[in-house]
Amino acid sequence: MKRSFPSGHEKRKRKQPQSELQEQQADMSAASCLLSEDQFLCSICLDVFTDPVSTPCGHNFCKNCINEHWNSNDHYLCPMCKKAFNTRPELQINTLFSEVVSQFRQEAQQKASSSSSEQQAAKPGEVPCDVCTGTKLKALKSCLVCLTSYCETHLEPHLTKSGLKRHQLINPVENLEDRMCMKHDKPLELFCKTDQTCVCMLCSVLDHKTHDFVPLKEEYEGKKAELGKTEAEIQEMIQKRRLKIQEIKHSVDLSKEAADREKAEGVQVFTALMKSVERGKKKIINSINKKQKKTEKQAEDFIKELEQEISELKKRSSEVEKLSHSEDHLHLLLNFPSLKAAPPTKDWTEVSVHPSYEGTVVKALAQLKETCSKQMKKLFEAELKRVQQYAVDVTLDPDTAHPDLILSDDGKQVYDSDVTKNLPDNPERFSDCVNVLGKQSLSSGRFYFEVQVKEKTDWDLGVARESINRKGDITVIPEEGYWTIGLANGNEYEAVDDPPVRLSLKSQPQKVGVFVDYEEGLVSFYDVDASALIYSFTGCSFTEKLYPYFSPSLNDGGKNSAPLIICPVNQTE
């Protein structure tokens, strides 16, 4: 029996469902690989075809795109070749082309997915891609035409398509709608120098037509240059503040060193005082004990002597008693004279024991006080040396001087002349009180200066704040902005407070030192020659500039004609 074989046609027909379909898919995949993305873009929407259809002239469009195009026009023209149709053409679906487009879209999505996995998701503070539907990737650029931000994948059309290449891309920014004119819905492309604002092209011909305009880029360059200058100024400010930080840290280090020295000195002083007190205590105890022993020895001697006399008196008493009972007349008469004589005893009436401790403690305290005074003097000498390190070169300000005052040419001396000069009554000048301020001011830190007050009977010295009243009668107290001490009537010293504080000084100062610690709120006065503290204002609250204050007081018919003299500070080691 002859065997029959199917023809070639029949063989191919039977394997069509599997092999031939696979071949077609392979052919389409290969075709999609060979074709560029431009060939899969609709010329209307410039995106990959969606439901592609063909016109009778053979061109492909998205079904929705071509329908909307023809719906919005009176004539049916092909957007590609401009061929006109009398009636609306019937659109054909190219099955093979649709499958190729579908395959291309699928591969593009896979590629985008693979690319997305390599790209970074937008972090807080970063601009996200506006096109990503799932995880928002970090945008690489923003388009000022599309008002959209794109990640690397979605940015590709703007880099490859001729129509999109003309769009202006910038580094990614948020709120792209802010770059559109609110009134005309056009991009802000110009800068109105008249109104100092960004405007669109329509604004320049409608609302700002007489104004001065420049392109944004030109204004940008100018502002960028200003920002560069500002940045340089900021960096300079930063540097200054860094230097100030170093200065403050250095000050802290110096302060710590000073604190350590002060503690060491304090420990040394108080240790010496404690030793002195301990020595004084031992000395007074020894002295009292010595006196007590002396008293006890004296009492013991008196008692011994008295007991001896009592013994002798008892013996005599026995002899007297025995003789008095004798019946021998001759014996009594012969011995009576010797017994009748007074016994050899002294008068004890004025004899007494008086312990003498009075003044012992007082003397010890007087010695301790003398020791403390010596230590205090050493401390004040050391303190004066420290404050003298902050000496400033103070000169008198003639614009503040009362018209009766005479200032030396070098601005270092001042006295009252009793003659009023014709000077302009500027706001800084004292009008009624014979006062003058120094030119130098202090708004932080410390300063020190010295003034000779020799041969004067009245004067005031100190510091005053900038806003003090300088016209009419003046109340020189801290509440009014003055921190001063003064001399009146040749021997009455006081700190000018409310009420005044009378100062009792061992000697009359010939040279007075004035020290101010602004942050500490301290104003101290020193007798320079005696190295003694005269008075301190503490707990002051300074909020404005302080100036050295001088009042030589009235001439008083020549009795107080000596000048106040600002002296150079002799910083002795």
XYZ file of C-alpha atoms in Angstrom:
573
model
C 0.000 0.000 0.000
C 1.385 3.388 -1.008
C 1.960 5.796 1.758
C 0.724 9.389 1.214
C 2.472 12.521 2.520
C 0.938 15.919 3.038
C 2.024 18.565 0.638
C 4.365 21.366 1.672
C 1.441 23.713 1.769
C -0.395 21.442 4.130
C 2.683 21.119 6.350
C 3.001 24.857 6.653
C -0.667 25.213 7.255
C -0.618 22.781 10.153
C 2.272 24.478 11.967
C 0.890 27.990 11.446
C -0.632 28.319 14.911
C 2.741 27.818 16.598
C 5.869 28.168 14.464
C 4.611 30.768 12.019
C 3.192 32.934 14.800
C 6.475 32.734 16.642
C 8.277 33.705 13.428
C 6.013 36.699 12.965
C 6.592 37.815 16.542
C 10.330 37.352 16.090
C 10.154 39.316 12.853
C 8.263 42.106 14.594
C 10.688 42.140 17.502
C 13.600 42.327 15.096
C 11.821 45.044 13.151
C 11.177 47.027 16.297
C 14.838 46.785 17.171
C 15.871 48.074 13.760
C 13.409 50.959 13.730
C 14.100 54.189 15.625
C 11.693 55.711 18.107
C 10.879 58.538 15.642
C 9.082 55.991 13.439
C 6.706 55.103 16.256
C 5.703 58.664 17.129
C 2.413 60.206 16.123
C 3.110 63.433 14.216
C 0.198 65.102 16.012
C 0.865 64.331 19.699
C 4.597 63.558 19.230
C 4.242 60.516 21.472
C 4.314 56.763 20.758
C 1.236 55.668 18.833
C -1.879 54.729 20.778
C -4.396 52.661 18.768
C -2.653 53.496 15.459
C -4.855 53.837 12.346
C -4.030 54.533 8.689
C -5.508 57.097 6.327
C -6.223 56.244 2.649
C -2.958 58.027 1.758
C -1.028 55.529 3.890
C 0.007 57.647 6.871
C -0.417 56.483 10.492
C -1.820 58.447 13.425
C -3.250 57.797 16.858
C -6.908 57.116 16.386
C -7.942 59.762 18.869
C -5.462 62.330 17.495
C -6.642 62.143 13.870
C -10.306 62.158 14.891
C -9.866 65.262 17.057
C -7.854 66.885 14.269
C -10.638 66.380 11.757
C -13.333 67.319 14.305
C -11.709 70.717 14.801
C -11.318 71.479 11.078
C -13.783 72.059 8.213
C -11.582 70.241 5.685
C -10.307 66.718 5.825
C -6.596 66.984 5.151
C -3.843 64.532 5.952
C -1.613 66.226 8.574
C 1.417 64.663 6.903
C 1.005 65.020 3.131
C -1.842 67.561 3.178
C -3.910 65.435 0.792
C -7.527 66.624 0.791
C -10.538 64.287 0.970
C -14.012 65.286 -0.140
C -15.627 63.178 2.541
C -14.309 62.074 5.854
C -12.134 59.045 5.092
C -12.703 55.714 6.719
C -9.785 54.870 8.936
C -8.125 51.477 8.616
C -6.376 49.479 11.316
C -2.998 48.128 10.254
C -2.883 44.962 12.326
C 0.794 44.212 11.778
C 1.841 47.820 12.445
C -0.332 47.877 15.597
C 1.425 44.785 16.875
C 4.834 46.266 16.110
C 3.862 49.474 17.952
C 2.546 47.420 20.857
C 5.794 45.434 20.935
C 7.820 48.648 20.797
C 5.762 50.229 23.610
C 6.200 47.113 25.730
C 9.957 47.116 25.201
C 10.082 50.859 25.907
C 8.175 50.334 29.153
C 10.538 47.518 30.137
C 13.493 49.738 29.322
C 11.960 52.589 31.300
C 11.286 50.231 34.193
C 14.883 48.983 34.078
C 16.171 52.540 33.856
C 13.866 53.604 36.690
C 15.301 50.941 38.933
C 18.757 52.434 38.335
C 17.579 55.997 38.944
C 17.029 57.375 42.406
C 13.625 58.079 43.870
C 13.108 61.725 44.778
C 14.044 62.399 48.400
C 12.449 65.061 50.609
C 13.614 68.436 49.360
C 14.347 67.140 45.829
C 12.157 67.901 42.810
C 10.204 64.803 41.677
C 9.373 63.880 38.083
C 5.877 65.049 37.150
C 5.373 62.226 34.616
C 6.211 59.172 36.752
C 2.986 57.440 37.779
C 4.424 55.071 40.379
C 7.462 55.925 42.420
C 8.354 59.519 41.693
C 11.951 59.599 40.474
C 14.316 62.507 40.944
C 13.901 65.108 38.196
C 16.957 66.036 36.134
C 15.492 69.022 34.305
C 12.418 71.244 34.236
C 10.935 72.554 30.990
C 9.821 76.186 31.010
C 7.602 75.574 27.978
C 5.854 72.424 29.172
C 5.988 73.593 32.806
C 6.909 70.025 33.694
C 9.851 68.399 35.486
C 11.325 65.206 33.981
C 13.429 62.320 35.231
C 16.131 60.853 33.002
C 13.723 58.531 31.180
C 10.954 61.042 30.534
C 13.448 63.769 29.614
C 14.674 61.808 26.537
C 12.106 63.217 24.049
C 13.274 66.752 24.875
C 16.818 65.736 24.017
C 16.068 63.874 20.759
C 12.916 65.309 19.123
C 13.410 68.354 16.974
C 10.165 69.953 18.122
C 11.048 69.545 21.780
C 14.697 70.455 21.474
C 13.696 74.095 21.152
C 12.141 74.064 24.620
C 14.073 75.801 27.394
C 15.381 73.372 30.007
C 16.678 74.433 33.430
C 17.822 72.657 36.550
C 14.815 71.094 38.264
C 12.645 73.534 40.215
C 9.306 73.267 41.968
C 6.222 75.411 41.408
C 6.819 75.909 37.696
C 3.445 77.644 37.455
C 5.014 80.544 39.331
C 7.101 81.175 36.211
C 3.978 82.018 34.242
C 2.357 85.437 34.116
C -0.760 85.263 36.289
C -2.535 87.752 34.055
C -1.624 86.609 30.549
C -0.631 82.979 31.143
C 2.632 83.542 29.281
C 6.207 82.727 30.404
C 7.968 85.420 32.412
C 10.753 86.345 29.991
C 11.515 90.019 30.746
C 12.456 92.094 33.770
C 10.817 95.482 34.281
C 13.522 97.686 35.807
C 10.957 100.396 36.492
C 8.767 98.205 38.707
C 11.533 95.751 39.639
C 9.439 92.746 38.665
C 9.412 89.883 36.138
C 6.884 90.215 33.288
C 5.828 88.395 30.140
C 5.973 89.692 26.550
C 2.350 90.870 26.664
C 3.000 92.808 29.868
C 5.748 94.745 28.084
C 3.363 96.018 25.403
C 0.201 96.339 27.497
C 0.724 97.113 31.167
C 4.371 98.271 31.169
C 4.781 99.722 27.669
C 6.572 102.891 28.815
C 8.858 101.093 31.239
C 12.477 100.077 30.956
C 12.929 96.363 30.161
C 15.836 93.968 29.926
C 15.885 90.235 29.207
C 15.781 88.045 32.280
C 19.257 86.765 31.473
C 20.725 90.282 31.497
C 19.113 91.133 34.813
C 20.121 87.705 36.057
C 23.761 88.415 35.269
C 23.577 91.756 37.083
C 21.866 90.288 40.108
C 24.263 87.351 40.057
C 27.174 89.795 40.208
C 25.470 91.526 43.142
C 24.983 88.144 44.801
C 28.666 87.440 44.263
C 29.487 90.667 46.045
C 26.957 89.862 48.750
C 28.418 86.392 49.109
C 31.890 87.903 49.478
C 30.549 90.277 52.134
C 28.835 87.392 53.915
C 32.012 85.337 53.821
C 33.888 88.310 55.233
C 31.277 88.596 57.980
C 31.580 84.873 58.656
C 35.350 85.204 58.847
C 35.058 88.138 61.237
C 32.719 86.146 63.422
C 35.025 83.162 63.353
C 37.832 85.447 64.441
C 35.534 86.841 67.122
C 34.829 83.267 68.278
C 38.577 82.662 68.481
C 38.965 85.951 70.330
C 36.197 85.006 72.772
C 37.690 81.538 73.283
C 41.073 83.158 73.858
C 39.429 85.547 76.314
C 37.893 82.564 78.101
C 41.334 80.940 78.283
C 42.824 84.167 79.621
C 39.924 84.464 82.040
C 40.535 80.928 83.248
C 44.217 81.687 83.723
C 43.306 84.884 85.574
C 40.774 82.958 87.670
C 43.411 80.342 88.514
C 45.856 83.088 89.486
C 43.175 84.834 91.521
C 42.245 81.597 93.292
C 45.888 80.802 93.978
C 46.434 84.308 95.310
C 43.262 84.113 97.368
C 44.259 80.740 98.794
C 47.704 82.129 99.579
C 46.290 85.208 101.289
C 43.687 83.359 103.315
C 46.157 80.610 104.173
C 48.491 83.302 105.502
C 45.599 84.860 107.422
C 44.573 81.491 108.814
C 48.144 80.826 109.894
C 48.285 84.279 111.442
C 44.997 83.636 113.239
C 46.276 80.249 114.387
C 49.498 81.840 115.634
C 47.503 84.546 117.387
C 45.273 81.942 118.973
C 48.238 79.928 120.238
C 49.953 83.087 121.449
C 46.933 84.295 123.391
C 46.388 80.856 124.923
C 50.048 80.615 125.911
C 49.963 84.126 127.344
C 46.847 83.416 129.387
C 48.252 80.072 130.558
C 51.518 81.755 131.574
C 49.681 84.412 133.522
C 47.513 81.785 135.152
C 50.582 79.790 136.255
C 52.181 82.929 137.610
C 49.028 83.685 139.546
C 48.861 80.155 140.872
C 52.564 80.293 141.933
C 52.037 83.597 143.697
C 48.994 82.246 145.500
C 50.900 79.100 146.452
C 53.743 81.175 147.932
C 51.282 83.322 149.880
C 49.499 80.266 151.207
C 52.782 78.630 152.221
C 53.893 81.746 154.055
C 50.543 82.087 155.765
C 50.546 78.450 156.839
C 54.066 78.917 158.268
C 52.902 81.925 160.268
C 49.848 80.034 161.446
C 52.122 77.252 162.664
C 54.284 79.732 164.609
C 51.218 81.412 166.048
C 49.794 78.089 167.188
C 53.096 77.292 168.932
C 53.065 80.667 170.698
C 49.420 80.198 171.588
C 50.301 76.888 173.235
C 53.115 78.508 175.244
C 50.844 81.354 176.319
C 48.138 78.965 177.393
C 50.664 76.821 179.299
C 52.176 79.833 181.069
C 48.768 81.180 181.930
C 47.991 78.014 183.883
C 51.328 78.060 185.763
C 51.132 78.652 189.577
C 54.851 79.418 189.781
C 54.880 83.122 190.377
C 58.507 83.629 189.553
C 58.398 81.536 186.374
C 55.412 83.451 184.956
C 56.992 86.811 185.665
C 60.320 85.854 184.120
C 58.765 84.512 180.829
C 55.904 86.974 180.463
C 57.899 89.687 178.661
C 58.932 87.326 175.866
C 55.383 86.052 175.332
C 53.810 89.478 175.641
C 55.824 90.877 172.690
C 54.038 91.012 169.302
C 54.583 87.935 167.146
C 56.832 88.379 164.014
C 53.977 88.485 161.460
C 53.426 90.841 158.490
C 50.265 92.712 157.619
C 48.236 90.635 155.085
C 45.429 93.175 154.790
C 46.536 94.561 151.416
C 47.861 91.287 150.105
C 45.661 89.675 147.401
C 45.843 87.651 144.177
C 44.414 89.479 141.126
C 44.654 87.608 137.735
C 45.352 90.143 134.928
C 43.974 88.960 131.528
C 42.383 92.221 130.439
C 43.547 93.442 126.995
C 45.083 90.153 125.957
C 42.447 89.390 123.305
C 42.257 93.029 122.236
C 45.998 93.132 121.673
C 45.865 89.886 119.693
C 43.054 91.255 117.525
C 44.979 94.473 116.987
C 47.952 92.471 115.772
C 45.668 90.391 113.514
C 44.132 93.569 112.140
C 47.581 94.904 111.369
C 48.424 91.665 109.565
C 45.167 91.834 107.601
C 45.859 95.446 106.692
C 49.239 94.460 105.304
C 47.659 91.642 103.293
C 44.899 93.964 102.069
C 47.466 96.494 100.946
C 49.279 93.788 98.979
C 45.979 92.724 97.394
C 45.033 96.278 96.432
C 48.494 96.838 94.979
C 48.094 93.692 92.860
C 44.542 94.686 91.885
C 45.627 98.177 90.890
C 48.347 96.720 88.675
C 45.771 94.500 86.989
C 43.294 97.269 86.254
C 46.090 99.538 85.017
C 46.558 97.065 82.163
C 43.310 98.442 80.706
C 44.578 102.014 80.572
C 43.292 104.160 77.681
C 44.577 107.489 76.421
C 41.740 109.817 77.470
C 41.465 113.367 76.156
C 38.858 116.014 76.921
C 36.126 116.796 74.390
C 35.874 120.607 73.924
C 32.442 120.258 72.284
C 31.033 119.098 75.649
C 32.863 121.607 77.909
C 30.907 124.289 79.816
C 31.794 127.785 78.483
C 33.536 128.712 81.790
C 36.046 125.871 81.503
C 39.570 126.237 80.162
C 41.005 123.167 78.399
C 44.698 122.728 77.639
C 45.760 122.375 74.014
C 46.585 118.702 74.482
C 43.155 118.029 76.029
C 44.666 116.733 79.273
C 43.894 119.572 81.751
C 40.777 121.513 82.742
C 39.902 124.196 85.285
C 37.202 126.819 85.876
C 38.079 130.349 84.766
C 35.066 132.220 86.237
C 34.785 133.809 82.777
C 32.109 132.646 80.335
C 33.287 132.297 76.747
C 30.986 132.821 73.779
C 30.664 129.259 72.437
C 27.950 127.628 70.315
C 25.322 125.946 72.492
C 25.464 122.608 70.699
C 23.460 119.650 72.089
C 26.586 117.994 73.524
C 27.678 120.979 75.625
C 26.896 121.362 79.348
C 25.053 124.657 79.738
C 24.843 125.256 83.527
C 27.230 122.855 85.276
C 31.003 123.182 84.870
C 31.446 119.676 83.441
C 33.246 118.140 80.494
C 33.360 114.624 79.012
C 36.190 112.656 77.471
C 36.270 111.946 73.744
C 36.761 108.222 74.205
C 33.766 105.961 74.878
C 33.179 102.425 76.097
C 30.343 100.093 75.084
C 31.963 96.807 76.097
C 35.018 95.467 77.854
C 37.092 97.474 80.374
C 38.967 100.775 80.583
C 41.026 102.697 83.117
C 42.395 106.225 83.436
C 44.059 108.339 86.139
C 43.467 111.962 87.117
C 45.568 114.202 89.332
C 43.432 116.077 91.916
C 46.337 117.595 93.847
C 45.768 121.030 95.527
C 42.037 121.043 94.721
C 39.297 121.621 97.286
C 36.364 120.502 95.131
C 36.086 118.056 92.243
C 34.010 115.205 90.788
C 35.237 112.279 88.682
C 33.728 109.190 87.112
C 31.810 108.096 84.051
C 28.514 109.093 82.455
C 26.307 107.506 79.837
C 25.854 109.101 76.433
C 22.201 110.126 76.891
C 22.679 112.216 80.067
C 20.951 115.573 80.389
C 23.489 118.320 79.688
C 21.245 121.368 79.924
C 20.090 123.213 83.054
C 20.436 121.784 86.543
C 21.815 118.236 86.674
C 21.344 115.533 89.303
C 24.578 113.577 89.349
C 23.366 110.133 90.532
C 23.418 106.650 88.933
C 19.683 106.795 88.142
C 20.421 109.806 85.919
C 23.406 108.129 84.257
C 26.341 109.279 86.456
C 28.701 107.111 88.509
C 31.082 109.484 90.333
C 32.912 110.295 93.554
C 33.903 113.777 94.687
C 35.501 116.120 97.212
C 33.764 119.106 98.832
C 35.003 121.762 101.261
C 38.556 120.463 101.096
C 38.038 117.331 103.230
C 34.593 115.856 102.645
C 34.760 112.847 100.336
C 31.638 111.049 99.141
C 30.350 108.641 96.550
C 27.646 110.567 94.704
C 24.690 108.237 95.142
C 21.122 108.660 96.344
C 21.626 109.146 99.259
C 25.333 110.123 99.145
C 27.822 107.756 100.781
C 30.310 109.515 103.067
C 33.835 108.153 102.559
C 36.336 107.944 105.403
C 39.836 107.998 103.935
C 43.131 107.636 105.801
C 44.782 110.181 103.550
C 43.758 112.635 100.860
C 44.262 111.138 97.391
C 46.556 113.095 95.087
C 45.866 110.923 92.068
C 42.604 109.009 91.476
C 42.277 105.969 89.204
C 38.923 105.210 87.539
C 38.209 101.661 86.345
C 35.110 100.404 84.466
C 34.122 96.805 83.692
C 31.162 97.212 81.326
C 29.861 93.642 81.335
C 30.414 93.235 85.082
C 28.550 96.499 85.804
C 31.436 97.785 87.922
C 32.888 101.283 88.444
C 35.807 101.456 90.908
C 37.918 104.365 92.185
C 41.462 104.012 93.563
C 43.912 106.122 95.518
C 46.827 105.466 93.150
C 49.654 106.554 95.468
C 48.301 104.573 98.429
C 47.286 101.594 96.243
C 43.943 101.646 98.064
C 40.375 101.142 96.905
C 38.301 104.249 97.565
C 34.840 103.063 96.482
C 33.050 100.767 94.010
C 29.645 100.998 92.324
C 28.559 97.377 91.767
C 25.625 95.729 90.023
C 25.291 98.581 87.521
C 23.296 98.029 84.343
C 24.985 99.596 81.318
C 23.023 99.679 78.052
C 24.715 102.480 76.105
C 28.084 104.155 75.623
C 29.949 105.436 78.689
C 32.232 108.501 78.639
C 34.836 109.697 81.174
C 33.309 112.514 83.260
C 35.190 115.461 84.796
C 34.079 118.391 86.940
C 36.835 120.675 88.311
C 34.067 122.564 90.203
C 33.953 126.337 90.598
C 37.111 128.413 90.921
C 35.939 129.703 94.328
C 37.950 132.936 94.150
C 41.136 131.089 93.342
C 40.903 128.561 96.196
C 40.041 125.812 93.729
C 41.963 127.059 90.702
C 44.195 123.980 90.361
C 43.333 121.943 87.252
C 42.226 118.358 86.956
C 45.031 116.655 85.024
C 44.682 113.404 83.079
C 47.933 111.580 83.801
C 49.750 108.865 81.884
C 49.369 105.541 83.648
C 52.590 104.200 85.132
C 52.176 100.440 84.865
C 54.894 99.375 87.275
C 55.811 95.733 87.517
